[in-house]
Amino acid sequence: MTMARAGEQLSERCQRAGIHITVAYLDLWVSDFLPPGTDVVIEMFPYFKNLSIPVISGRPFLSGMGEKELFESIISTLLEIRSHDSN
Amino acid sequence: MTQTKHPRKTVYLDYAATTPVDTRVIEAMRPYLDSMYGNPSSLHFAGRQARRALERARETFARGLNAQPNEVIFTGGGSEADNQALISVAEAKQNQGKHIVTTPIEHHAVLASCEYLETRGFEVTYLPVDSEGLVHPEDLKRALRPDTILVSVMHANNEIGTIEPIAELAALTRERNILFHTDAVQTGGILRIDVQELGVDLLTLSAHKFYGPKGIGVLFVRQGTKIRPLIHGGEQEHHLRAGTENTAGIIGAAKAFELALEAQEQEATRLIALRDDLWRRIQSKVENVRLNGHLTRRLPNNLNCSFYQTEAEGLLLHLSRNGVAASMGSACTSQSIEPSHVIQAIGTLPEWKRGTLRFSLGRFTTADDIAYAGEMITQLATEL
């Protein structure tokens, strides 16, 4: 799956789960600057370390194996962040 | 993760993408950029001066290829030469047939030309290649038809380095009066090229692959070959390539070719030793790694390997941050995140193909470079 397609699907799934998200794509060859307010990073290969926000491996998007579980894991992470924020 | 903002060393291992222009080449070009700037088509002394230099450059390539000077055409690059070899020959010979044979591992300059010809009513057969990227003569024999007009198989593959049996393949077409083109962009200056021994009718070279300037291609066209110009508007290059010749670039290309031929054998031996050393270093430290391409029939400067379940782009990015320049495939496809068409064509399994990197060595690669690159590759491949 392409990153753009993964981003679209993630937005749709999040919408269904009642979360509105904005997906930003980083081209690490150009910059690794994370937009302010970023809640979660999905990386296609190990890159980020020591971030204060969750970093999830997006490898299943590339291999096609474990995609469903990955979507679920991202959504549950986002829900958790939202519940922390509302507290 | 090893991630250095200021690497302790930089190592360029992407010579198959392009090479630096040799300082001796720059010196040879310099007069034709300032004092000897005449247009080779002009009749006055300045034009004659440029014309003489241009024809000497043509003779240099003719000697190096064992061809005649009038069989050497200068173009604006390897891709243009490939386009001309395919499109202009196909168009010139379409009354005899509209069938072309090539392979799925050619450079995009050949593949895209074939796709273009398909839109013009030509039929293209793509020969199978084996897991090492080799084309087998019996497959070509089976693919040839009475309406086949042209076969194009690259001399050596730009990604996996496999050297194709061109002489055997071309012999099959010669006996059937079919033209044979080979894209020798990766072998020019690296391997000995004798167009008589190879038996090819058309052959492409690109100067920036052998320490010459970018923007200069060479197309060998055997005398008597039916071919049309691709670019119209002038009588230059025996009426086959319109446009004022890039004299300085052509002089530089010839100088670069001459220098490459002078040192060819010693350089090949040196590069093989360095390349094999790099492979040993990687193999000894990384468990799940495999070599792509043929073990022995391969370019002296090419190492292409796949790291199991690794994302090559990540490895490449981290290598780059640590001063090592390599490639995921050919330079022309490296912006694409998908595994290259070559890696797909040789049947690489999914768990390997995303982790494929090409390391290509060259004139300025040293043993120290290999030691450093080996250390970085093994460290990062293990961490990723």
CSV table of C-alpha atoms in Angstrom, one decimal:
chain,number,residue,atom,x,y,z
A,1,MET,CA,0.0,0.0,0.0
A,2,THR,CA,1.3,3.5,-0.7
A,3,MET,CA,1.7,6.0,2.1
A,4,ALA,CA,-1.0,8.2,0.6
A,5,ARG,CA,-3.5,5.3,0.5
A,6,ALA,CA,-2.6,4.2,4.1
A,7,GLY,CA,-3.2,7.8,5.3
A,8,GLU,CA,-6.6,8.0,3.5
A,9,GLN,CA,-7.7,4.7,5.0
A,10,LEU,CA,-6.5,5.7,8.4
A,11,SER,CA,-8.5,9.0,8.2
A,12,GLU,CA,-11.6,7.1,7.2
A,13,ARG,CA,-11.2,4.5,10.0
A,14,CYS,CA,-10.5,7.2,12.6
A,15,GLN,CA,-13.6,9.1,11.3
A,16,ARG,CA,-15.7,6.0,11.9
A,17,ALA,CA,-14.2,5.7,15.4
A,18,GLY,CA,-15.2,9.4,16.1
A,19,ILE,CA,-11.7,10.8,15.9
A,20,HIS,CA,-10.9,13.6,13.4
A,21,ILE,CA,-7.2,13.4,12.4
A,22,THR,CA,-4.9,15.3,10.0
A,23,VAL,CA,-2.3,13.2,8.3
A,24,ALA,CA,1.0,14.8,7.4
A,25,TYR,CA,3.6,13.0,5.3
A,26,LEU,CA,7.3,13.5,6.1
A,27,ASP,CA,10.0,13.1,3.4
A,28,LEU,CA,12.9,12.3,5.7
A,29,TRP,CA,15.3,12.9,2.8
A,30,VAL,CA,14.3,16.5,3.0
A,31,SER,CA,13.4,17.1,6.7
A,32,ASP,CA,12.6,15.3,9.9
A,33,PHE,CA,10.8,18.3,11.4
A,34,LEU,CA,7.5,17.1,13.1
A,35,PRO,CA,4.6,19.6,12.8
A,36,PRO,CA,3.8,21.1,16.2
A,37,GLY,CA,0.9,19.2,17.8
A,38,THR,CA,1.8,15.8,16.3
A,39,ASP,CA,0.2,13.1,18.4
A,40,VAL,CA,1.7,10.0,16.9
A,41,VAL,CA,4.4,9.1,14.4
A,42,ILE,CA,4.1,6.1,12.1
A,43,GLU,CA,7.5,5.3,10.7
A,44,MET,CA,8.2,3.0,7.7
A,45,PHE,CA,11.6,2.2,9.0
A,46,PRO,CA,13.3,2.8,12.3
A,47,TYR,CA,14.2,6.4,12.4
A,48,PHE,CA,12.8,8.4,15.4
A,49,LYS,CA,14.1,7.8,18.9
A,50,ASN,CA,13.7,9.6,22.2
A,51,LEU,CA,10.4,11.3,21.1
A,52,SER,CA,7.9,12.2,23.8
A,53,ILE,CA,5.1,10.9,21.6
A,54,PRO,CA,4.3,7.3,20.5
A,55,VAL,CA,6.2,6.0,17.5
A,56,ILE,CA,4.6,3.0,15.7
A,57,SER,CA,6.2,0.9,13.0
A,58,GLY,CA,4.2,1.2,9.8
A,59,ARG,CA,5.9,-1.7,8.2
A,60,PRO,CA,2.7,-3.7,7.8
A,61,PHE,CA,1.5,-1.0,5.3
A,62,LEU,CA,4.4,-2.0,3.1
A,63,SER,CA,4.3,-5.7,3.5
A,64,GLY,CA,0.5,-6.0,3.6
A,65,MET,CA,0.8,-8.4,6.6
A,66,GLY,CA,-0.8,-7.2,9.8
A,67,GLU,CA,-2.4,-4.1,8.4
A,68,LYS,CA,-5.7,-4.6,10.3
A,69,GLU,CA,-3.9,-4.9,13.6
A,70,LEU,CA,-1.8,-1.8,12.8
A,71,PHE,CA,-4.9,0.3,12.1
A,72,GLU,CA,-6.4,-0.9,15.4
A,73,SER,CA,-3.2,-0.1,17.3
A,74,ILE,CA,-3.0,3.4,15.8
A,75,ILE,CA,-6.7,4.1,16.6
A,76,SER,CA,-6.4,2.8,20.1
A,77,THR,CA,-3.3,4.9,20.7
A,78,LEU,CA,-5.1,8.0,19.4
A,79,LEU,CA,-8.2,7.2,21.6
A,80,GLU,CA,-5.9,6.9,24.6
A,81,ILE,CA,-4.2,10.2,23.8
A,82,ARG,CA,-7.7,11.8,23.5
A,83,SER,CA,-8.9,10.4,26.8
A,84,HIS,CA,-5.7,11.7,28.5
A,85,ASP,CA,-6.2,15.2,26.9
A,86,SER,CA,-9.9,15.3,28.1
A,87,ASN,CA,-8.8,14.4,31.6
B,1,MET,CA,20.5,3.9,15.9
B,2,THR,CA,23.7,5.2,14.3
B,3,GLN,CA,22.9,8.7,13.1
B,4,THR,CA,25.6,11.2,12.6
B,5,LYS,CA,25.0,14.8,11.6
B,6,HIS,CA,28.7,15.1,10.6
B,7,PRO,CA,30.0,11.7,9.5
B,8,ARG,CA,33.7,11.1,10.1
B,9,LYS,CA,34.1,10.2,6.4
B,10,THR,CA,32.2,10.3,3.2
B,11,VAL,CA,32.3,7.4,0.8
B,12,TYR,CA,30.7,7.6,-2.7
B,13,LEU,CA,29.5,4.1,-3.8
B,14,ASP,CA,27.2,5.2,-6.5
B,15,TYR,CA,29.5,5.3,-9.5
B,16,ALA,CA,26.9,3.4,-11.6
B,17,ALA,CA,24.7,6.5,-11.3
B,18,THR,CA,27.4,8.9,-12.3
B,19,THR,CA,31.1,9.6,-11.9
B,20,PRO,CA,33.0,12.7,-11.2
B,21,VAL,CA,34.7,14.3,-14.2
B,22,ASP,CA,38.4,13.4,-14.2
B,23,THR,CA,40.5,16.5,-13.8
B,24,ARG,CA,42.5,15.5,-17.0
B,25,VAL,CA,39.2,15.5,-18.8
B,26,ILE,CA,38.4,19.0,-17.6
B,27,GLU,CA,41.8,20.2,-18.8
B,28,ALA,CA,41.1,18.6,-22.2
B,29,MET,CA,37.7,20.3,-22.4
B,30,ARG,CA,38.8,23.8,-21.2
B,31,PRO,CA,40.2,25.2,-24.5
B,32,TYR,CA,37.0,24.3,-26.3
B,33,LEU,CA,35.0,26.3,-23.7
B,34,ASP,CA,37.0,29.5,-24.1
B,35,SER,CA,39.6,30.0,-26.9
B,36,MET,CA,38.5,27.3,-29.4
B,37,TYR,CA,34.8,28.0,-29.3
B,38,GLY,CA,34.1,27.7,-33.1
B,39,ASN,CA,31.0,26.0,-34.4
B,40,PRO,CA,32.3,22.8,-36.1
B,41,SER,CA,29.9,23.5,-39.0
B,42,SER,CA,31.5,26.9,-39.7
B,43,LEU,CA,33.8,27.2,-42.7
B,44,HIS,CA,36.3,29.6,-41.2
B,45,PHE,CA,39.4,28.8,-39.2
B,46,ALA,CA,37.7,28.7,-35.8
B,47,GLY,CA,35.1,26.2,-37.2
B,48,ARG,CA,37.8,24.1,-38.8
B,49,GLN,CA,39.7,23.9,-35.6
B,50,ALA,CA,36.6,22.7,-33.7
B,51,ARG,CA,35.8,20.2,-36.6
B,52,ARG,CA,39.3,18.7,-36.5
B,53,ALA,CA,39.0,18.2,-32.7
B,54,LEU,CA,35.5,16.7,-33.1
B,55,GLU,CA,36.7,14.2,-35.7
B,56,ARG,CA,39.7,13.2,-33.6
B,57,ALA,CA,37.3,12.5,-30.8
B,58,ARG,CA,35.2,10.4,-33.2
B,59,GLU,CA,38.4,8.5,-34.1
B,60,THR,CA,39.1,7.9,-30.5
B,61,PHE,CA,35.8,6.2,-30.0
B,62,ALA,CA,36.1,4.3,-33.2
B,63,ARG,CA,39.5,2.9,-32.2
B,64,GLY,CA,38.2,2.0,-28.7
B,65,LEU,CA,35.2,0.1,-30.1
B,66,ASN,CA,37.0,-1.3,-33.1
B,67,ALA,CA,34.6,0.6,-35.4
B,68,GLN,CA,35.0,3.1,-38.3
B,69,PRO,CA,34.8,6.8,-37.4
B,70,ASN,CA,31.7,7.2,-39.6
B,71,GLU,CA,29.9,4.6,-37.5
B,72,VAL,CA,30.2,6.9,-34.4
B,73,ILE,CA,27.4,9.3,-33.7
B,74,PHE,CA,27.4,11.8,-30.8
B,75,THR,CA,24.1,12.4,-29.0
B,76,GLY,CA,22.9,14.4,-26.0
B,77,GLY,CA,23.2,11.4,-23.7
B,78,GLY,CA,22.8,7.7,-23.3
B,79,SER,CA,19.0,7.9,-23.1
B,80,GLU,CA,18.8,9.8,-26.3
B,81,ALA,CA,21.1,7.3,-28.0
B,82,ASP,CA,18.9,4.4,-26.7
B,83,ASN,CA,15.8,6.2,-28.0
B,84,GLN,CA,17.4,6.7,-31.4
B,85,ALA,CA,18.6,3.1,-31.6
B,86,LEU,CA,15.1,1.8,-30.9
B,87,ILE,CA,12.7,4.4,-32.3
B,88,SER,CA,14.6,5.6,-35.3
B,89,VAL,CA,15.6,2.1,-36.4
B,90,ALA,CA,12.1,0.7,-35.9
B,91,GLU,CA,10.6,3.5,-37.9
B,92,ALA,CA,13.2,3.1,-40.7
B,93,LYS,CA,12.6,-0.6,-40.9
B,94,GLN,CA,8.8,-0.8,-40.4
B,95,ASN,CA,8.2,-1.9,-43.9
B,96,GLN,CA,10.1,-5.1,-43.2
B,97,GLY,CA,8.2,-5.9,-40.0
B,98,LYS,CA,7.0,-4.4,-36.7
B,99,HIS,CA,8.3,-6.9,-34.1
B,100,ILE,CA,10.9,-6.0,-31.5
B,101,VAL,CA,12.5,-8.2,-28.9
B,102,THR,CA,14.0,-6.9,-25.6
B,103,THR,CA,14.1,-7.9,-21.9
B,104,PRO,CA,12.3,-6.7,-18.9
B,105,ILE,CA,15.5,-5.6,-17.1
B,106,GLU,CA,16.6,-2.9,-19.6
B,107,HIS,CA,17.1,0.7,-18.7
B,108,HIS,CA,13.9,2.8,-18.8
B,109,ALA,CA,15.4,4.6,-21.9
B,110,VAL,CA,14.9,1.3,-23.8
B,111,LEU,CA,11.7,0.1,-22.1
B,112,ALA,CA,10.0,3.5,-22.5
B,113,SER,CA,11.0,3.6,-26.2
B,114,CYS,CA,9.5,0.1,-26.6
B,115,GLU,CA,6.3,1.3,-24.9
B,116,TYR,CA,6.2,4.3,-27.2
B,117,LEU,CA,6.6,2.0,-30.2
B,118,GLU,CA,3.8,-0.2,-29.0
B,119,THR,CA,1.5,2.8,-29.2
B,120,ARG,CA,2.7,3.1,-32.8
B,121,GLY,CA,1.6,-0.4,-33.8
B,122,PHE,CA,4.8,-2.3,-33.0
B,123,GLU,CA,4.8,-5.5,-31.1
B,124,VAL,CA,7.4,-6.1,-28.4
B,125,THR,CA,8.4,-9.4,-26.9
B,126,TYR,CA,10.1,-9.3,-23.5
B,127,LEU,CA,12.5,-12.2,-23.0
B,128,PRO,CA,12.5,-14.0,-19.7
B,129,VAL,CA,15.6,-13.6,-17.5
B,130,ASP,CA,16.7,-16.2,-14.9
B,131,SER,CA,17.2,-15.5,-11.2
B,132,GLU,CA,20.6,-14.1,-11.9
B,133,GLY,CA,19.4,-11.8,-14.6
B,134,LEU,CA,20.8,-13.7,-17.5
B,135,VAL,CA,19.1,-13.9,-20.9
B,136,HIS,CA,19.4,-17.3,-22.5
B,137,PRO,CA,20.0,-17.6,-26.3
B,138,GLU,CA,17.5,-20.4,-26.7
B,139,ASP,CA,14.8,-18.0,-25.4
B,140,LEU,CA,15.8,-15.4,-28.0
B,141,LYS,CA,15.8,-18.1,-30.7
B,142,ARG,CA,12.3,-19.0,-29.8
B,143,ALA,CA,11.1,-15.3,-29.7
B,144,LEU,CA,12.5,-14.4,-33.2
B,145,ARG,CA,9.9,-14.2,-36.0
B,146,PRO,CA,9.9,-13.5,-39.7
B,147,ASP,CA,8.7,-9.9,-38.9
B,148,THR,CA,11.3,-9.3,-36.1
B,149,ILE,CA,13.3,-6.2,-37.1
B,150,LEU,CA,15.3,-5.4,-34.0
B,151,VAL,CA,16.6,-7.0,-30.8
B,152,SER,CA,17.8,-4.9,-27.8
B,153,VAL,CA,19.6,-6.5,-24.9
B,154,MET,CA,21.8,-4.5,-22.5
B,155,HIS,CA,25.5,-5.4,-22.3
B,156,ALA,CA,25.4,-5.4,-18.5
B,157,ASN,CA,22.6,-4.6,-16.1
B,158,ASN,CA,22.8,-1.3,-14.4
B,159,GLU,CA,21.4,-2.6,-11.1
B,160,ILE,CA,22.6,-6.1,-10.5
B,161,GLY,CA,25.6,-6.0,-12.8
B,162,THR,CA,25.0,-9.2,-14.7
B,163,ILE,CA,26.9,-9.3,-18.0
B,164,GLU,CA,24.8,-10.7,-20.8
B,165,PRO,CA,26.1,-13.1,-23.5
B,166,ILE,CA,25.8,-10.5,-26.2
B,167,ALA,CA,28.0,-12.2,-28.8
B,168,GLU,CA,25.9,-15.4,-28.6
B,169,LEU,CA,22.7,-13.4,-28.8
B,170,ALA,CA,23.8,-11.2,-31.6
B,171,ALA,CA,24.9,-14.2,-33.7
B,172,LEU,CA,21.4,-15.5,-33.7
B,173,THR,CA,20.1,-12.2,-35.1
B,174,ARG,CA,22.9,-11.8,-37.6
B,175,GLU,CA,22.1,-15.1,-39.4
B,176,ARG,CA,18.5,-13.9,-39.7
B,177,ASN,CA,19.3,-10.4,-40.9
B,178,ILE,CA,17.8,-8.8,-37.8
B,179,LEU,CA,19.5,-5.8,-36.2
B,180,PHE,CA,20.9,-6.0,-32.7
B,181,HIS,CA,21.3,-3.1,-30.3
B,182,THR,CA,23.1,-3.2,-26.9
B,183,ASP,CA,23.0,-0.6,-24.2
B,184,ALA,CA,26.6,-0.6,-23.1
B,185,VAL,CA,26.2,2.4,-20.8
B,186,GLN,CA,27.4,0.4,-17.7
B,187,THR,CA,30.3,-1.3,-19.5
B,188,GLY,CA,31.7,1.6,-21.4
B,189,GLY,CA,35.3,2.2,-20.1
B,190,ILE,CA,34.9,-0.7,-17.7
B,191,LEU,CA,34.9,-3.7,-19.9
B,192,ARG,CA,36.6,-4.2,-23.3
B,193,ILE,CA,34.1,-3.5,-26.0
B,194,ASP,CA,34.8,-4.7,-29.6
B,195,VAL,CA,31.7,-4.2,-31.8
B,196,GLN,CA,33.1,-6.8,-34.3
B,197,GLU,CA,33.5,-9.5,-31.6
B,198,LEU,CA,30.1,-8.6,-30.1
B,199,GLY,CA,28.6,-8.6,-33.6
B,200,VAL,CA,26.2,-5.8,-32.7
B,201,ASP,CA,24.7,-3.3,-35.2
B,202,LEU,CA,24.0,-0.5,-32.6
B,203,LEU,CA,25.6,0.2,-29.3
B,204,THR,CA,25.1,3.0,-26.7
B,205,LEU,CA,27.6,4.6,-24.4
B,206,SER,CA,27.3,7.5,-22.0
B,207,ALA,CA,30.3,9.7,-21.1
B,208,HIS,CA,29.3,10.5,-17.5
B,209,LYS,CA,29.6,6.9,-16.6
B,210,PHE,CA,33.3,6.8,-17.3
B,211,TYR,CA,34.5,10.1,-15.8
B,212,GLY,CA,33.4,12.3,-18.7
B,213,PRO,CA,30.9,15.1,-18.7
B,214,LYS,CA,27.1,14.6,-18.5
B,215,GLY,CA,25.1,15.2,-21.7
B,216,ILE,CA,27.2,13.3,-24.1
B,217,GLY,CA,26.1,10.0,-25.5
B,218,VAL,CA,27.7,7.9,-28.2
B,219,LEU,CA,25.8,5.7,-30.6
B,220,PHE,CA,27.7,3.2,-32.7
B,221,VAL,CA,25.7,2.5,-35.9
B,222,ARG,CA,27.2,-0.2,-38.1
B,223,GLN,CA,27.6,1.0,-41.7
B,224,GLY,CA,24.6,0.2,-43.8
B,225,THR,CA,22.2,0.1,-40.9
B,226,LYS,CA,18.8,1.7,-41.7
B,227,ILE,CA,18.3,4.5,-39.2
B,228,ARG,CA,16.6,7.9,-39.2
B,229,PRO,CA,17.4,11.0,-37.1
B,230,LEU,CA,15.5,11.5,-33.9
B,231,ILE,CA,16.2,15.2,-33.8
B,232,HIS,CA,15.7,17.2,-36.9
B,233,GLY,CA,17.0,20.5,-38.1
B,234,GLY,CA,20.6,20.2,-39.3
B,235,GLU,CA,23.0,17.9,-41.1
B,236,GLN,CA,25.3,17.3,-38.2
B,237,GLU,CA,26.5,13.8,-37.2
B,238,HIS,CA,26.1,12.3,-40.7
B,239,HIS,CA,22.6,13.7,-41.0
B,240,LEU,CA,21.6,11.6,-38.0
B,241,ARG,CA,21.5,14.1,-35.1
B,242,ALA,CA,20.7,17.7,-35.8
B,243,GLY,CA,22.0,20.5,-33.5
B,244,THR,CA,25.4,22.2,-33.0
B,245,GLU,CA,27.7,19.7,-31.5
B,246,ASN,CA,28.7,20.1,-27.9
B,247,THR,CA,32.4,20.2,-28.9
B,248,ALA,CA,33.9,20.6,-25.4
B,249,GLY,CA,31.7,17.8,-24.1
B,250,ILE,CA,32.6,15.5,-26.9
B,251,ILE,CA,36.3,16.2,-26.5
B,252,GLY,CA,35.9,15.5,-22.8
B,253,ALA,CA,34.1,12.3,-23.5
B,254,ALA,CA,36.8,11.1,-25.9
B,255,LYS,CA,39.6,12.0,-23.3
B,256,ALA,CA,37.6,10.1,-20.6
B,257,PHE,CA,37.2,7.1,-22.8
B,258,GLU,CA,40.9,7.1,-23.7
B,259,LEU,CA,41.9,7.3,-20.1
B,260,ALA,CA,39.4,4.5,-19.1
B,261,LEU,CA,40.8,2.2,-21.8
B,262,GLU,CA,44.4,2.8,-20.8
B,263,ALA,CA,43.8,1.6,-17.3
B,264,GLN,CA,41.0,-0.8,-17.9
B,265,GLU,CA,42.5,-4.1,-16.9
B,266,GLN,CA,44.3,-3.0,-13.8
B,267,GLU,CA,41.3,-1.0,-12.7
B,268,ALA,CA,39.0,-4.0,-13.2
B,269,THR,CA,41.3,-6.2,-11.1
B,270,ARG,CA,41.5,-3.5,-8.3
B,271,LEU,CA,37.7,-3.0,-8.3
B,272,ILE,CA,37.0,-6.7,-8.1
B,273,ALA,CA,39.3,-7.0,-5.1
B,274,LEU,CA,37.6,-4.0,-3.3
B,275,ARG,CA,34.1,-5.2,-4.2
B,276,ASP,CA,34.7,-8.7,-3.0
B,277,ASP,CA,36.2,-7.3,0.2
B,278,LEU,CA,33.1,-5.2,0.8
B,279,TRP,CA,30.9,-8.3,0.2
B,280,ARG,CA,33.0,-10.4,2.6
B,281,ARG,CA,32.7,-7.7,5.3
B,282,ILE,CA,28.9,-7.6,4.9
B,283,GLN,CA,28.5,-11.3,4.7
B,284,SER,CA,30.6,-11.9,7.8
B,285,LYS,CA,28.6,-9.6,10.0
B,286,VAL,CA,25.0,-9.7,8.6
B,287,GLU,CA,23.2,-13.0,8.9
B,288,ASN,CA,20.4,-12.5,6.5
B,289,VAL,CA,21.9,-11.0,3.3
B,290,ARG,CA,22.1,-12.3,-0.2
B,291,LEU,CA,23.8,-11.3,-3.4
B,292,ASN,CA,21.8,-10.4,-6.5
B,293,GLY,CA,23.0,-11.0,-10.0
B,294,HIS,CA,25.5,-13.4,-11.3
B,295,LEU,CA,28.4,-14.5,-9.1
B,296,THR,CA,31.1,-14.3,-11.8
B,297,ARG,CA,29.5,-12.8,-15.0
B,298,ARG,CA,29.2,-9.4,-13.3
B,299,LEU,CA,30.6,-5.9,-13.6
B,300,PRO,CA,33.8,-5.5,-11.6
B,301,ASN,CA,32.4,-2.5,-9.7
B,302,ASN,CA,28.9,-3.8,-8.9
B,303,LEU,CA,27.7,-5.2,-5.6
B,304,ASN,CA,23.9,-5.6,-5.3
B,305,CYS,CA,22.5,-7.3,-2.2
B,306,SER,CA,19.2,-7.7,-0.4
B,307,PHE,CA,18.8,-7.6,3.4
B,308,TYR,CA,16.1,-9.8,4.7
B,309,GLN,CA,12.9,-8.0,5.8
B,310,THR,CA,14.6,-4.6,5.7
B,311,GLU,CA,13.3,-1.4,4.2
B,312,ALA,CA,16.1,-0.4,1.8
B,313,GLU,CA,15.1,3.3,1.9
B,314,GLY,CA,15.7,3.4,5.6
B,315,LEU,CA,19.1,1.8,5.3
B,316,LEU,CA,20.0,4.1,2.4
B,317,LEU,CA,18.9,7.2,4.4
B,318,HIS,CA,20.9,6.2,7.5
B,319,LEU,CA,23.9,5.3,5.3
B,320,SER,CA,23.7,8.7,3.7
B,321,ARG,CA,23.5,10.4,7.1
B,322,ASN,CA,26.7,8.5,8.0
B,323,GLY,CA,28.5,9.6,4.8
B,324,VAL,CA,27.9,6.6,2.6
B,325,ALA,CA,26.3,7.2,-0.8
B,326,ALA,CA,24.6,4.1,-2.3
B,327,SER,CA,21.5,3.4,-4.3
B,328,MET,CA,18.3,1.4,-4.2
B,329,GLY,CA,18.4,0.6,-7.9
B,330,SER,CA,19.3,2.7,-10.8
B,331,ALA,CA,19.5,6.5,-10.3
B,332,CYS,CA,16.5,6.9,-12.5
B,333,THR,CA,14.3,4.8,-10.3
B,334,SER,CA,15.7,5.6,-6.9
B,335,GLN,CA,12.9,8.2,-6.2
B,336,SER,CA,10.4,5.4,-6.4
B,337,ILE,CA,9.6,3.6,-3.2
B,338,GLU,CA,8.7,0.4,-4.9
B,339,PRO,CA,11.3,-2.3,-5.6
B,340,SER,CA,12.9,-1.8,-9.0
B,341,HIS,CA,11.7,-3.5,-12.2
B,342,VAL,CA,14.9,-5.5,-12.3
B,343,ILE,CA,14.6,-6.9,-8.8
B,344,GLN,CA,11.0,-7.8,-9.6
B,345,ALA,CA,12.0,-9.4,-12.9
B,346,ILE,CA,14.6,-11.8,-11.4
B,347,GLY,CA,11.9,-13.1,-9.1
B,348,THR,CA,13.2,-11.9,-5.8
B,349,LEU,CA,10.9,-12.9,-3.0
B,350,PRO,CA,8.8,-10.2,-1.2
B,351,GLU,CA,10.7,-10.5,2.1
B,352,TRP,CA,14.0,-9.8,0.3
B,353,LYS,CA,13.1,-7.4,-2.5
B,354,ARG,CA,12.3,-4.3,-0.4
B,355,GLY,CA,15.7,-4.5,1.2
B,356,THR,CA,17.8,-4.3,-2.0
B,357,LEU,CA,20.8,-1.9,-2.2
B,358,ARG,CA,23.3,-1.3,-4.9
B,359,PHE,CA,26.9,-0.4,-4.1
B,360,SER,CA,28.9,0.7,-7.1
B,361,LEU,CA,32.6,1.4,-6.8
B,362,GLY,CA,34.9,3.5,-9.0
B,363,ARG,CA,38.2,5.1,-9.8
B,364,PHE,CA,38.5,7.0,-6.5
B,365,THR,CA,37.3,4.2,-4.2
B,366,THR,CA,40.0,3.2,-1.7
B,367,ALA,CA,40.5,0.3,0.7
B,368,ASP,CA,39.8,2.7,3.5
B,369,ASP,CA,36.5,3.7,1.9
B,370,ILE,CA,35.5,0.0,1.8
B,371,ALA,CA,36.5,-0.6,5.4
B,372,TYR,CA,34.4,2.4,6.5
B,373,ALA,CA,31.4,1.6,4.3
B,374,GLY,CA,31.6,-2.1,5.4
B,375,GLU,CA,31.5,-1.0,9.0
B,376,MET,CA,28.5,1.4,8.5
B,377,ILE,CA,26.5,-1.1,6.3
B,378,THR,CA,26.9,-4.0,8.8
B,379,GLN,CA,26.1,-1.8,11.8
B,380,LEU,CA,23.0,-0.2,10.3
B,381,ALA,CA,21.7,-3.4,8.6
B,382,THR,CA,22.0,-5.2,12.0
B,383,GLU,CA,20.2,-2.3,13.8
B,384,LEU,CA,17.4,-2.0,11.3
